[in-house]
């Protein structure tokens, strides 16, 4: 995870990365990127709901699966995500 906001435009403007696919829904933006120089691929994820972003460098054979299931691939790499903060509910019976 990075401390500065991840923007696909920033990645594309300063490197040899090219966007192959992208999707954006409910505050989650996912992009599949290919590096023309190194022939490597990565998935960039920006979650505005959690104010988090991360990148996954994946094998070419796994690129599409990682694009569709980035959190599963992140978990397999040991990344953890704190559960959304919510108010504690007191579910004790009231007397």
XYZ file of N, CA and C in Angstrom:
285
model
N 0.845 -1.169 0.000
C 0.000 0.000 0.000
C 0.887 1.227 0.000
N 0.415 2.259 -0.575
C 1.221 3.462 -0.640
C 0.598 4.554 0.212
N 1.435 5.526 0.566
C 0.940 6.611 1.401
C 0.385 7.751 0.562
N 0.774 7.829 -0.703
C 0.237 8.879 -1.560
C -0.837 8.288 -2.466
N -1.796 9.119 -2.849
C -2.888 8.607 -3.677
C -2.374 8.054 -4.999
N -2.891 6.935 -5.376
C -2.525 6.289 -6.630
C -3.449 6.802 -7.714
N -2.872 7.318 -8.778
C -3.702 7.709 -9.908
C -3.143 7.044 -11.151
N -4.015 6.485 -11.936
C -3.595 5.803 -13.152
C -2.941 6.800 -14.096
N -3.463 8.015 -14.170
C -2.867 9.026 -15.042
C -1.422 9.305 -14.651
N -1.131 9.335 -13.345
C 0.238 9.574 -12.891
C 1.157 8.422 -13.298
N 0.665 7.200 -13.167
C 1.463 6.036 -13.570
C 1.749 6.083 -15.067
N 0.725 6.348 -15.853
C 0.862 6.318 -17.304
C 1.704 7.469 -17.839
N 1.674 8.621 -17.183
C 2.373 9.789 -17.699
C 3.880 9.730 -17.481
N 4.362 8.969 -16.507
C 5.786 8.993 -16.216
C 6.499 7.658 -16.456
N 5.817 6.687 -17.031
C 6.422 5.381 -17.231
C 6.014 4.790 -18.566
N 6.454 3.568 -18.793
C 6.094 2.839 -20.006
C 4.874 1.957 -19.802
N 4.092 2.234 -18.755
C 2.898 1.432 -18.484
C 1.768 1.854 -19.400
N 1.025 0.863 -19.897
C -0.151 1.102 -20.741
C -1.351 0.408 -20.108
N -2.477 1.091 -20.095
C -3.689 0.517 -19.514
C -4.356 -0.410 -20.524
N -4.537 -1.675 -20.123
C -5.183 -2.660 -20.986
C -6.674 -2.772 -20.707
N -7.055 -2.580 -19.444
C -8.463 -2.671 -19.061
C -8.657 -1.888 -17.772
N -9.878 -1.427 -17.569
C -10.191 -0.742 -16.320
C -11.664 -0.923 -16.002
N -11.947 -0.796 -14.722
C -13.344 -0.828 -14.285
C -13.449 0.047 -13.050
N -14.617 0.628 -12.875
C -14.837 1.563 -11.774
C -16.271 1.386 -11.307
N -16.438 1.048 -10.027
C -17.777 0.833 -9.502
C -17.789 1.045 -8.003
N -18.737 1.810 -7.518
C -18.963 1.992 -6.092
C -17.696 2.388 -5.341
N -16.918 3.290 -5.910
C -15.717 3.792 -5.242
C -14.483 2.929 -5.414
N -14.588 1.867 -6.194
C -13.457 0.973 -6.418
C -13.022 1.080 -7.873
N -11.781 1.500 -8.086
C -11.231 1.609 -9.435
C -10.113 0.578 -9.578
N -10.207 -0.252 -10.609
C -9.230 -1.308 -10.856
C -8.726 -1.156 -12.284
N -7.395 -1.192 -12.448
C -6.803 -1.090 -13.782
C -5.796 -2.206 -13.985
N -5.800 -2.765 -15.175
C -4.817 -3.753 -15.588
C -3.812 -3.030 -16.463
N -2.544 -3.070 -16.059
C -1.507 -2.308 -16.742
C -0.403 -3.223 -17.260
N 0.156 -2.850 -18.411
C 1.241 -3.600 -19.044
C 2.407 -2.663 -19.284
N 3.606 -3.114 -18.936
C 4.811 -2.324 -19.160
C 5.407 -2.737 -20.498
N 5.492 -1.785 -21.418
C 5.960 -2.073 -22.767
C 7.451 -2.382 -22.819
N 8.208 -1.899 -21.857
C 9.648 -2.136 -21.839
C 10.004 -3.478 -21.226
N 9.393 -3.791 -20.088
C 9.735 -5.026 -19.371
C 8.791 -6.174 -19.668
N 7.700 -5.908 -20.381
C 6.675 -6.896 -20.702
C 6.079 -7.517 -19.434
N 5.953 -6.704 -18.381
C 5.348 -7.170 -17.135
C 3.964 -6.558 -16.986
N 3.160 -7.163 -16.125
C 1.812 -6.660 -15.894
C 1.582 -6.448 -14.401
N 0.671 -5.536 -14.110
C 0.267 -5.296 -12.724
C -1.172 -4.832 -12.711
N -1.766 -4.970 -11.544
C -3.127 -4.503 -11.317
C -3.034 -3.396 -10.277
N -3.605 -2.249 -10.596
C -3.631 -1.112 -9.673
C -5.059 -0.965 -9.163
N -5.194 -0.838 -7.838
C -6.499 -0.748 -7.199
C -6.537 0.505 -6.337
N -7.589 1.287 -6.486
C -7.823 2.457 -5.643
C -9.236 2.348 -5.077
N -9.327 2.278 -3.760
C -10.617 2.142 -3.087
C -10.890 3.427 -2.323
N -11.751 4.268 -2.859
C -12.032 5.553 -2.221
C -12.862 5.393 -0.954
N -13.572 4.269 -0.821
C -14.365 4.040 0.394
C -13.461 3.828 1.598
N -12.379 3.081 1.404
C -11.434 2.814 2.493
C -10.246 3.771 2.473
N -10.178 4.633 1.461
C -9.063 5.552 1.265
C -7.747 4.770 1.222
N -7.744 3.701 0.428
C -6.576 2.828 0.288
C -6.307 2.570 -1.182
N -5.044 2.303 -1.488
C -4.693 1.866 -2.826
C -3.523 0.904 -2.744
N -3.416 0.062 -3.757
C -2.306 -0.880 -3.811
C -2.106 -1.354 -5.234
N -0.944 -1.951 -5.473
C -0.612 -2.520 -6.769
C -0.209 -3.969 -6.574
N -0.555 -4.789 -7.530
C -0.174 -6.196 -7.535
C 0.607 -6.476 -8.805
N 1.846 -6.914 -8.660
C 2.625 -7.352 -9.814
C 2.341 -8.837 -9.974
N 1.794 -9.202 -11.107
C 1.340 -10.578 -11.316
C 1.943 -11.151 -12.594
N 1.960 -12.479 -12.652
C 2.391 -13.162 -13.871
C 1.362 -12.911 -14.960
N 1.816 -12.876 -16.194
C 0.907 -12.629 -17.309
C -0.260 -13.592 -17.347
N -0.009 -14.851 -16.994
C -1.073 -15.859 -17.010
C -2.145 -15.582 -15.957
N -1.793 -14.830 -14.904
C -2.732 -14.520 -13.825
C -3.353 -13.131 -13.946
N -2.983 -12.388 -14.969
C -3.376 -10.979 -15.056
C -4.886 -10.772 -15.048
N -5.600 -11.509 -15.847
C -7.048 -11.302 -15.925
C -7.743 -11.728 -14.641
N -7.303 -12.820 -14.049
C -7.891 -13.253 -12.771
C -7.615 -12.220 -11.682
N -6.398 -11.666 -11.649
C -6.065 -10.644 -10.653
C -6.866 -9.367 -10.887
N -7.123 -9.043 -12.143
C -7.936 -7.871 -12.477
C -9.354 -8.035 -11.943
N -9.910 -9.228 -12.067
C -11.277 -9.476 -11.614
C -11.381 -9.737 -10.113
N -10.306 -10.203 -9.486
C -10.329 -10.562 -8.064
C -9.096 -10.012 -7.340
N -8.893 -8.695 -7.360
C -7.656 -8.147 -6.794
C -7.507 -8.362 -5.287
N -8.604 -8.361 -4.545
C -8.480 -8.533 -3.101
C -8.093 -9.962 -2.740
N -8.521 -10.928 -3.520
C -8.105 -12.315 -3.286
C -6.607 -12.463 -3.551
N -6.110 -11.856 -4.625
C -4.687 -11.922 -4.922
C -3.887 -11.158 -3.870
N -4.406 -10.034 -3.400
C -3.723 -9.266 -2.353
C -3.633 -10.085 -1.073
N -4.707 -10.757 -0.715
C -4.702 -11.596 0.490
C -3.696 -12.734 0.350
N -3.595 -13.314 -0.836
C -2.636 -14.391 -1.074
C -1.200 -13.900 -0.927
N -0.980 -12.612 -1.152
C 0.345 -12.021 -0.980
C 0.579 -11.532 0.445
N -0.408 -11.729 1.312
C -0.254 -11.339 2.709
C -0.733 -9.945 3.055
N -1.343 -9.261 2.120
C -1.884 -7.935 2.416
C -3.133 -8.098 3.264
N -3.281 -7.233 4.230
C -4.489 -7.257 5.055
C -5.169 -5.901 4.968
N -6.442 -5.930 5.185
C -7.248 -4.717 5.119
C -8.084 -4.650 6.380
N -7.995 -3.534 7.087
C -8.769 -3.365 8.307
C -10.245 -3.323 7.957
N -11.069 -3.966 8.775
C -12.509 -3.900 8.498
C -12.998 -2.463 8.615
N -14.019 -2.179 7.867
C -14.589 -0.832 7.921
C -14.990 -0.511 9.345
N -14.644 0.681 9.753
C -14.998 1.083 11.109
C -16.499 1.270 11.196
N -17.069 0.705 12.224
C -18.504 0.866 12.428
C -18.764 0.957 13.924
N -19.900 1.489 14.244
C -20.249 1.632 15.642
C -20.498 0.260 16.260
N -20.067 0.136 17.484
C -20.300 -1.118 18.201
C -21.762 -1.191 18.584
N -22.348 -2.346 18.362
C -23.743 -2.528 18.717
C -23.830 -3.333 20.006
N -24.615 -2.863 20.936
C -24.825 -3.581 22.187
C -26.031 -4.481 21.973
N -25.754 -5.765 21.783
C -26.825 -6.696 21.495
C -27.241 -7.497 22.732
N -26.888 -6.995 23.890
C -27.258 -7.671 25.132
C -28.741 -7.471 25.403
N -29.389 -8.500 25.934
C -30.810 -8.349 26.246
C -31.025 -7.242 27.278
N -32.020 -6.465 27.071
C -32.347 -5.400 27.994
C -33.331 -5.907 29.043
N -33.046 -5.652 30.298
C -33.906 -6.137 31.387
C -34.813 -5.042 31.853
